[in-house]
Each structure stands twice: as structure tokens, then as C-alpha cells.
Coordinates of C-alpha atoms in Angstrom, one line a residue:
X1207 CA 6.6 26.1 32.2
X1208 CA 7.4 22.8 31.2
X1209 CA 9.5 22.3 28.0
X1210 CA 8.6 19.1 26.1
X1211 CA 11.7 19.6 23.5
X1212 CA 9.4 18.7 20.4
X1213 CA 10.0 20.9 17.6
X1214 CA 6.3 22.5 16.2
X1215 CA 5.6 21.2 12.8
X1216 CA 5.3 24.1 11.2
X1217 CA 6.9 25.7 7.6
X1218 CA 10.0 23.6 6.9
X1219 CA 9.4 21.0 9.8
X1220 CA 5.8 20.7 8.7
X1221 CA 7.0 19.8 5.2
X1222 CA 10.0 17.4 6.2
X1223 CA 7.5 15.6 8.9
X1224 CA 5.1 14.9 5.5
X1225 CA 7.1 13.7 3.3
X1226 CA 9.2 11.9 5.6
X1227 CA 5.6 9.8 6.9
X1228 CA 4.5 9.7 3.1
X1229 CA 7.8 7.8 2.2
X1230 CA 7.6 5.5 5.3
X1231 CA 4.0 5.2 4.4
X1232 CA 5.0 4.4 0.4
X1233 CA 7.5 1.6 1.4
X1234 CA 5.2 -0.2 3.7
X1235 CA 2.6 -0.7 0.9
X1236 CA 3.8 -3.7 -0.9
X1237 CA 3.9 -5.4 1.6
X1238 CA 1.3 -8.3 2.3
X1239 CA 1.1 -6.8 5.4
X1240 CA 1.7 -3.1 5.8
X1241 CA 2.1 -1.4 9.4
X1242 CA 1.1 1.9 9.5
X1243 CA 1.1 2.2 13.4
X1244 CA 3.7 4.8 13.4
X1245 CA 2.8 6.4 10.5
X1246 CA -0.5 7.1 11.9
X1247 CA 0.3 8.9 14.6
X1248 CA 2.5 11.1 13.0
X1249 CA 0.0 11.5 10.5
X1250 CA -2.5 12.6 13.4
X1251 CA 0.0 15.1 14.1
X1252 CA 0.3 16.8 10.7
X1253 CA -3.5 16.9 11.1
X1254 CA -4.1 18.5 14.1
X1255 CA -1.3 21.2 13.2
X1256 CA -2.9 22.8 10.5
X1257 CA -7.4 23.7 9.8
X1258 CA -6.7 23.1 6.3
X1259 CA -4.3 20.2 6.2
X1260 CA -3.2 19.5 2.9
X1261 CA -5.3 16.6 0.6
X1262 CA -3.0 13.6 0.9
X1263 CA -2.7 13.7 5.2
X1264 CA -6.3 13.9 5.1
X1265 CA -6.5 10.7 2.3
X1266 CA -4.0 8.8 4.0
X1267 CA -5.3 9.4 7.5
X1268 CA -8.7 8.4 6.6
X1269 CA -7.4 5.1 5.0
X1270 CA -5.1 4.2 7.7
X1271 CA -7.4 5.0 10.5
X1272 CA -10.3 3.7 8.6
X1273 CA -8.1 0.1 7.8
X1274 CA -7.6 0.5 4.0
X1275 CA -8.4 -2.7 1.8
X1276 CA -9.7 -4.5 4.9
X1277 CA -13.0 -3.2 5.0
X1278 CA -13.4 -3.5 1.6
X1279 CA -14.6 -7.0 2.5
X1280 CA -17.4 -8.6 3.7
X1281 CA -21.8 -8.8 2.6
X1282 CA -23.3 -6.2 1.5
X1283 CA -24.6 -4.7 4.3
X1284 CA -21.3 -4.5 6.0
X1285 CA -20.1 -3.0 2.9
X1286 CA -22.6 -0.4 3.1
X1287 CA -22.0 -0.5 6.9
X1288 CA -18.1 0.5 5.7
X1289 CA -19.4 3.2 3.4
X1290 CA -21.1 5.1 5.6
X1291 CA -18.8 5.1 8.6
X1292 CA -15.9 5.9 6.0
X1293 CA -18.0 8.9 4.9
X1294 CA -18.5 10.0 8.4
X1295 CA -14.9 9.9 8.8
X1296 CA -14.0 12.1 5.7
X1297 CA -16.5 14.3 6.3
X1298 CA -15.4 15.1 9.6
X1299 CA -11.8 15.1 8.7
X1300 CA -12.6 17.4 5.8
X1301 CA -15.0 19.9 8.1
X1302 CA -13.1 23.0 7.5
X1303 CA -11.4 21.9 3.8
X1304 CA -12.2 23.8 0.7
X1305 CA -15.4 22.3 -1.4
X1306 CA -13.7 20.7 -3.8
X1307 CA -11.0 18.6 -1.4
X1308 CA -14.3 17.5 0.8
X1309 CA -16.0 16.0 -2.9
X1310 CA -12.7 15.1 -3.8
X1311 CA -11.9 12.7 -0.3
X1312 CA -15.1 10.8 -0.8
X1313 CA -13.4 8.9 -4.4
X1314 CA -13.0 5.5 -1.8
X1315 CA -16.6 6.1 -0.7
X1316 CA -17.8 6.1 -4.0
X1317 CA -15.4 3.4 -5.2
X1318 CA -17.1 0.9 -1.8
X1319 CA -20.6 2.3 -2.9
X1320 CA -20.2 1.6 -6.8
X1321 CA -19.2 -2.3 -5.7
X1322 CA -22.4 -2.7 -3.4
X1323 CA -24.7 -1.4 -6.7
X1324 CA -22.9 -3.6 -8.7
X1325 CA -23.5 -6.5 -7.0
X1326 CA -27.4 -5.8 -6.6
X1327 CA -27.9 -5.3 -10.4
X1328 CA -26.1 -8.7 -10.4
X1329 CA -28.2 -11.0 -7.8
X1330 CA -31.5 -10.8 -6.7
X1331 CA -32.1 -7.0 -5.2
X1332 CA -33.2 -7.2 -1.2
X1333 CA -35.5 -4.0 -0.7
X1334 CA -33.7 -3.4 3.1
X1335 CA -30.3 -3.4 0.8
X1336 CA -31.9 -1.2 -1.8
X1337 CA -32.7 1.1 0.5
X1338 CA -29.9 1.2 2.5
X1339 CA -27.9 2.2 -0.7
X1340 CA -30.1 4.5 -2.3
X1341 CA -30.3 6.7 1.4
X1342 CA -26.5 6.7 1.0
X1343 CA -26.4 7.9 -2.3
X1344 CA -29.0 10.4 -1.9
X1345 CA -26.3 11.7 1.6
X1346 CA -23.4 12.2 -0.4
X1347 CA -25.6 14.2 -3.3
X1348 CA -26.5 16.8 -0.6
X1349 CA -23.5 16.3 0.9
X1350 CA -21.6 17.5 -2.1
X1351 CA -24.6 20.1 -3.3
X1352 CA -23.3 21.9 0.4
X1353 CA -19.6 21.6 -0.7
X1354 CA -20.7 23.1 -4.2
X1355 CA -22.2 25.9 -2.5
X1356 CA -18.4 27.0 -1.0
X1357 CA -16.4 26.2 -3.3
X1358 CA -14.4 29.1 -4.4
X1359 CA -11.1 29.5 -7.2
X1360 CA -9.3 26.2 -7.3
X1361 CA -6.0 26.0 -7.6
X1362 CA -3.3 23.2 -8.5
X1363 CA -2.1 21.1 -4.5
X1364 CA 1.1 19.7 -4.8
X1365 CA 1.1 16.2 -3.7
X1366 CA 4.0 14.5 -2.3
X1367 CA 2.6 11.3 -3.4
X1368 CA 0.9 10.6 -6.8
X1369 CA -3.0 10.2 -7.4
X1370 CA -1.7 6.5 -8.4
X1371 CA 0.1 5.6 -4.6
X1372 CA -2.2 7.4 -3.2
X1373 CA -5.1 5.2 -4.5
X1374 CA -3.2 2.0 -4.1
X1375 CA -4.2 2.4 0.0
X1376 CA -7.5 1.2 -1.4
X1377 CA -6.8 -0.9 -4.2
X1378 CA -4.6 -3.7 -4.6
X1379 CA -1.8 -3.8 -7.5
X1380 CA -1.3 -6.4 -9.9
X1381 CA 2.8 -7.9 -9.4
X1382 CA 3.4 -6.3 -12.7
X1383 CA 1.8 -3.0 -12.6
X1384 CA 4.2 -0.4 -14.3
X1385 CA 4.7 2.6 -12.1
X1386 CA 4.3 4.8 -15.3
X1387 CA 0.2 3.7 -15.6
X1388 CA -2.7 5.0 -13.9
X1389 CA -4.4 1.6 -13.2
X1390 CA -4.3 1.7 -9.5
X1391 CA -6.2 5.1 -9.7
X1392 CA -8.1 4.1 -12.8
X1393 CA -9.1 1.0 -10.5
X1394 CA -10.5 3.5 -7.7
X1395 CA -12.5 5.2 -10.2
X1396 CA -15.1 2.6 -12.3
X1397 CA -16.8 4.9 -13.4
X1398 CA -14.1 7.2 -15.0
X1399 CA -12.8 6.2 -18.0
X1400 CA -9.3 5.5 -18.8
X1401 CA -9.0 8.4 -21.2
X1402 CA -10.4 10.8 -18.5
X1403 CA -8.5 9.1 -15.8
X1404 CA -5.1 10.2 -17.5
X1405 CA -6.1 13.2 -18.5
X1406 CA -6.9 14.1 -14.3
X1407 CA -3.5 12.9 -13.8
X1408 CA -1.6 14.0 -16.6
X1409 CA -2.0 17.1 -15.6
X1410 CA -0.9 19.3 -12.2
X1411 CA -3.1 18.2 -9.4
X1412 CA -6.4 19.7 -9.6
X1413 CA -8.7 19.3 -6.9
X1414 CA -11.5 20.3 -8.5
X1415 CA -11.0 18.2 -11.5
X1416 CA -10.8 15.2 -9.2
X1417 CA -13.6 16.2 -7.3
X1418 CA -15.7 16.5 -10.8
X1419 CA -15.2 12.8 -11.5
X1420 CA -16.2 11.4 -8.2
X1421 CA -19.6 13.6 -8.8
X1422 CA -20.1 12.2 -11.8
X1423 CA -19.5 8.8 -10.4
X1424 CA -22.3 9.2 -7.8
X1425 CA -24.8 11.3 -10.7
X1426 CA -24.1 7.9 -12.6
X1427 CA -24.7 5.8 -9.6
X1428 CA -27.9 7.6 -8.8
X1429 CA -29.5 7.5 -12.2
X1430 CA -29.0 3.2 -11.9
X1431 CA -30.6 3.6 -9.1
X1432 CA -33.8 4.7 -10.4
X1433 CA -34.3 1.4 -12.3
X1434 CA -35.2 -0.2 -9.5
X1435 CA -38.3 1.9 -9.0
X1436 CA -40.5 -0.2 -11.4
X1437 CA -41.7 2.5 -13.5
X1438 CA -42.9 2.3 -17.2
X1439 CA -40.2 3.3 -19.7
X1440 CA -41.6 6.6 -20.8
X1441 CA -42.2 7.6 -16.7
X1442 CA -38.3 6.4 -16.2
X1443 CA -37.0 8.9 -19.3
X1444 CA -38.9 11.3 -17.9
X1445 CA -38.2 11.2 -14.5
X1446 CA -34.1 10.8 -15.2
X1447 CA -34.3 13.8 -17.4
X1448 CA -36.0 15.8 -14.5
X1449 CA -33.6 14.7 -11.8
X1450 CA -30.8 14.9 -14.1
X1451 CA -31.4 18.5 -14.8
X1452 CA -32.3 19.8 -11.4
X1453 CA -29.4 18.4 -9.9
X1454 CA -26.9 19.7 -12.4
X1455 CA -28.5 22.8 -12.2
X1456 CA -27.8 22.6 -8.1
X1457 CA -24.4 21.8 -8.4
X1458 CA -22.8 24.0 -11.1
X1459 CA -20.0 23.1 -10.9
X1460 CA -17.7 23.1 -14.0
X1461 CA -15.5 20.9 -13.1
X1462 CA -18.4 18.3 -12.9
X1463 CA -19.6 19.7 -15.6
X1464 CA -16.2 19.0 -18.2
X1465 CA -15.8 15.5 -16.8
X1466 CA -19.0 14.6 -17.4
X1467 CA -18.6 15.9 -21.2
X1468 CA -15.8 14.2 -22.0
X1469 CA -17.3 11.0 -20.8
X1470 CA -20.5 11.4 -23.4
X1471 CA -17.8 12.2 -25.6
X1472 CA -16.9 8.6 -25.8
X1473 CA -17.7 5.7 -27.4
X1474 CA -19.4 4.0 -24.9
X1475 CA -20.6 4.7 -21.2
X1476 CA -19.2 3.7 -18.3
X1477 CA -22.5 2.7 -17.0
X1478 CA -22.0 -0.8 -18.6
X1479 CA -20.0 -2.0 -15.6
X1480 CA -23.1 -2.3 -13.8
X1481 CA -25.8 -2.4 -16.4
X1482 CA -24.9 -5.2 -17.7
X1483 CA -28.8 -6.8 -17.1
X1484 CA -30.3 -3.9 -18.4
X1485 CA -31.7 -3.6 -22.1
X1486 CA -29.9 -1.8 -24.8
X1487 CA -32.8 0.7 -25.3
X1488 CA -32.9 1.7 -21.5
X1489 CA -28.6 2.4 -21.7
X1490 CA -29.4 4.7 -24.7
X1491 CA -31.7 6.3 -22.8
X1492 CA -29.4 7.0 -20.1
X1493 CA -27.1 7.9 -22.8
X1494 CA -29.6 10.2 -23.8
X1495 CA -30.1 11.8 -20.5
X1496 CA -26.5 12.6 -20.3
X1497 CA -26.1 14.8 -23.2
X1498 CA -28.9 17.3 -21.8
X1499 CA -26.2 19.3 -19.4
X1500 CA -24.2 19.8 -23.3
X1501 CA -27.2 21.4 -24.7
X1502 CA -28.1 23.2 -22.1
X1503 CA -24.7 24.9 -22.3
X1504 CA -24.9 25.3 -26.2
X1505 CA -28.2 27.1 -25.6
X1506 CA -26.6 28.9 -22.7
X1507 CA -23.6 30.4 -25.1
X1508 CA -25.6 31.1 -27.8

């Protein structure tokens, strides 16, 4: 038998391989022009070693295979294009990953998606385009209603690099971003507030904390959506209150569940990022909506 001399990444090796790559991987990202050839392949590596490979190889392999910022660009049907191909990728990179890390993967996804509704709240709304977004949406809600259905006690991952480098693959950094802030991860998540963006990573890594945020980024995303349906305002309450309770009720998850209290918690919703067009009385009503998964908990306890 042939011996090809490579040592198996496996225990220590395993662990000096990834945070060797992760460094390399770190110190290329300021650049105008990262290279993340090599990187890549030994990022391949740590991924084929392992069924479960931890959350950042599986991030970072995505993003480098995928091309990072670069296909952030383009119209928006080669953004949605980008989506959907990225979430193939995850997905299939994340097959045999606990529930939580496959939700969890999909924050860029989310992060492409949430630009593409933006814009068509903001210009005139092509049906094709409409449509194109809201069948995406609707694939990563029973997407992440499977991953819901597996997902068993979470526990804290250690990262070897933070929830802040680890979104700046996606997200470019302003020359004077402080390496003490959240705001390239803050950036990754529109949806998430700042206060609930440093309280995800003020904390251990939780997977399923993170995973709770990027579901209540596409909940958020999907109850936009319905405003484009051209129903009369009392139809439109009622049929966001419907959806919003079935589909919480699918999930339940708690993790979902917290982050999306402590965002009703706040002043003011996220959802202004993209409603910006919409009346007043139709954010309350949103607004509204969003408080029904607290009192159906109250009523739960009681």
C-alpha cells in the first residue's frame, strides 16, 4: 500500500489545520483583494474529514466557494439568482448538521434576500421579481420548519473566529470600524436590532440563538411580503394574524421565539428599513401582529 505521508486531520491536527486556515483566512480580508485559493482547499479538507464539521468551516467554505461580496452585486434577478444558488450550497453543505447550525448558515441568504425586498418596496414591483422572491422566501420557511423538526439540546460551539470576522466575508468594513463593535455582524443582520445583535454576541456562541434571529428575519420578510397581495386592510390583519400564528406554532422554537420578543420589546420595529412606503397604520398593524406569539405564551403559563 501506498503511503502518501499526509498526517489525517483528526483531534489535535484537525484543530491546528483550523485555526491555522482561519488565521490565513483573517489576514487576507482587508485586503482590496483577498486570495482565498489555498485557504479553500484546505478548508475542503476540514470538511470532508468530519459529518458534522464545525459552524465556521462550513460559513467560510460557503463564502469562499460561493465568492463572498462579489455576488452581492448585480439586478435583481441575479441577486435572487445568487440567493438561491447560495442556499443550495448551505443546504447541501449543512445536510447532516444539527437544526439549528443549518437555520443558523442561511444569515447571508437572508442578508442577499432582505436587499432584493428592499429594493422592490422602493421602485416599481415587477410581478416575475415578486414572484421570484416570494417562492424563495416561502423555500427557506419550510426549509427551516424541517430543521425545527430535528433540532435537539443546543449547546454553546466555540468559534475560532468571532460572529463579527466571520460576517465581514459578506460585508464590507468601514476604515475605522473598531474591532470591539458588532457592526460588521450587525450589518449582516437588518433586521436584528443592535441591542439584540450584542446581546447574540455578547454572550458564548449559541447556535440556536443565532439561528432564532435569522428566522425572525425571514418571518419579518415574509409578512412584507403579503403587502403586495392587494388586499383590503381588514383582509391583510387578518390574514397576517393567521399566517403569523400557524407558522409560529410550526416552528416552536424558543430561540425564535425570545428573539422575536425582545425585538417587540423595543421602541420601534425593524421592519422600517423596508417599509419605508408603507402607511403608519399598516406598521402598527404589523406591530400588532407581532405581539400575538407573547400572549399566546402568557395564556400558555397561566
Amino acid at each position: 500500500m501506498e503511503t502518501t505521508g499526509l498526517i489525517p486531520h483528526v483531534g489535535e491536527n484537525y484543530t491546528l489545520k483550523l485555526k491555522n486556515t482561519m488565521q490565513e483566512i483573517l489576514s487576507e480580508l482587508p485586503k482590496e483583494s483577498p486570495e482565498f485559493s489555498h485557504s479553500s482547499d484546505a478548508l475542503h479538507e476540514l470538511m470532508q474529514t468530519k459529518v458534522d464539521p464545525p459552524f465556521d468551516v462550513i460559513w467560510v467554505y460557503s463564502a469562499i466557494k460561493f465568492g463572498c461580496r462579489k455576488s452581492l452585486k448585480g439586478d435583481i434577478l441575479e441577486q435572487i439568482s445568487a440567493a438561491k444558488a447560495l442556499f443550495q450550497l448551505i443546504s447541501a453543505c449543512s445536510a447532516f448538521v444539527g437544526g439549528s447550525k443549518s437555520i443558523a448558515l442561511l444569515a447571508p441568504v437572508v442578508f442577499i434576500i432582505h436587499s432584493v425586498v428592499k429594493e422592490l418596496f422602493e421602485v416599481k414591483k415587477e410581478k416575475k421579481v415578486m414572484k421570484e422572491v416570494k417562492s424563495l422566501v416561502d423555500m427557506i420557511l419550510g426549509f427551516m420548519s424541517i430543521c425545527c423538526s430535528k433540532i435537539s439540546e443546543e449547546k454553546d460551539l466555540d468559534l475560532v473566529l468571532s460572529l463579527n470576522d466571520l460576517a465581514r466575508l459578506w460585508v464590507v468594513d468601514d476604515d475605522d470600524d473598531d474591532d470591539e463593535t458588532n457592526e460588521g455582524f450587525e450589518t449582516l443582520l437588518p433586521l436584528v436590532s443592535s441591542d439584540v445583535c450584542g446581546w447574540i454576541c455578547g454572550r458564548e456562541f449559541h447556535v440556536g440563538y443565532l439561528a432564532g434571529a435569522v428566522m425572525m428575519e425571514v418571518f419579518l420578510l415574509k409578512l412584507c411580503l403579503f403587502f403586495d397581495m392587494g388586499m383590503e386592510k381588514s383582509e391583510l390583519e387578518m390574514c397576517l394574524k393567521s399566517w403569523s400564528v400557524g407558522s409560529i406554532s410550526s416552528f416552536q422554537n424558543v430561540y425564535f421565539l425570545e428573539v422575536l420578543m425582545r425585538t417587540t420589546l423595543e421602541t420601534s420595529l425593524p421592519l422600517n428599513s423596508i417599509l419605508v412606503s408603507i402607511s403608519i397604520l399598516v406598521i402598527y398593524s404589523i406591530s400588532a401582529v407581532l405581539f400575538i406569539p407573547y400572549r399566546l405564551e402568557v395564556s400558555i403559563g397561566e
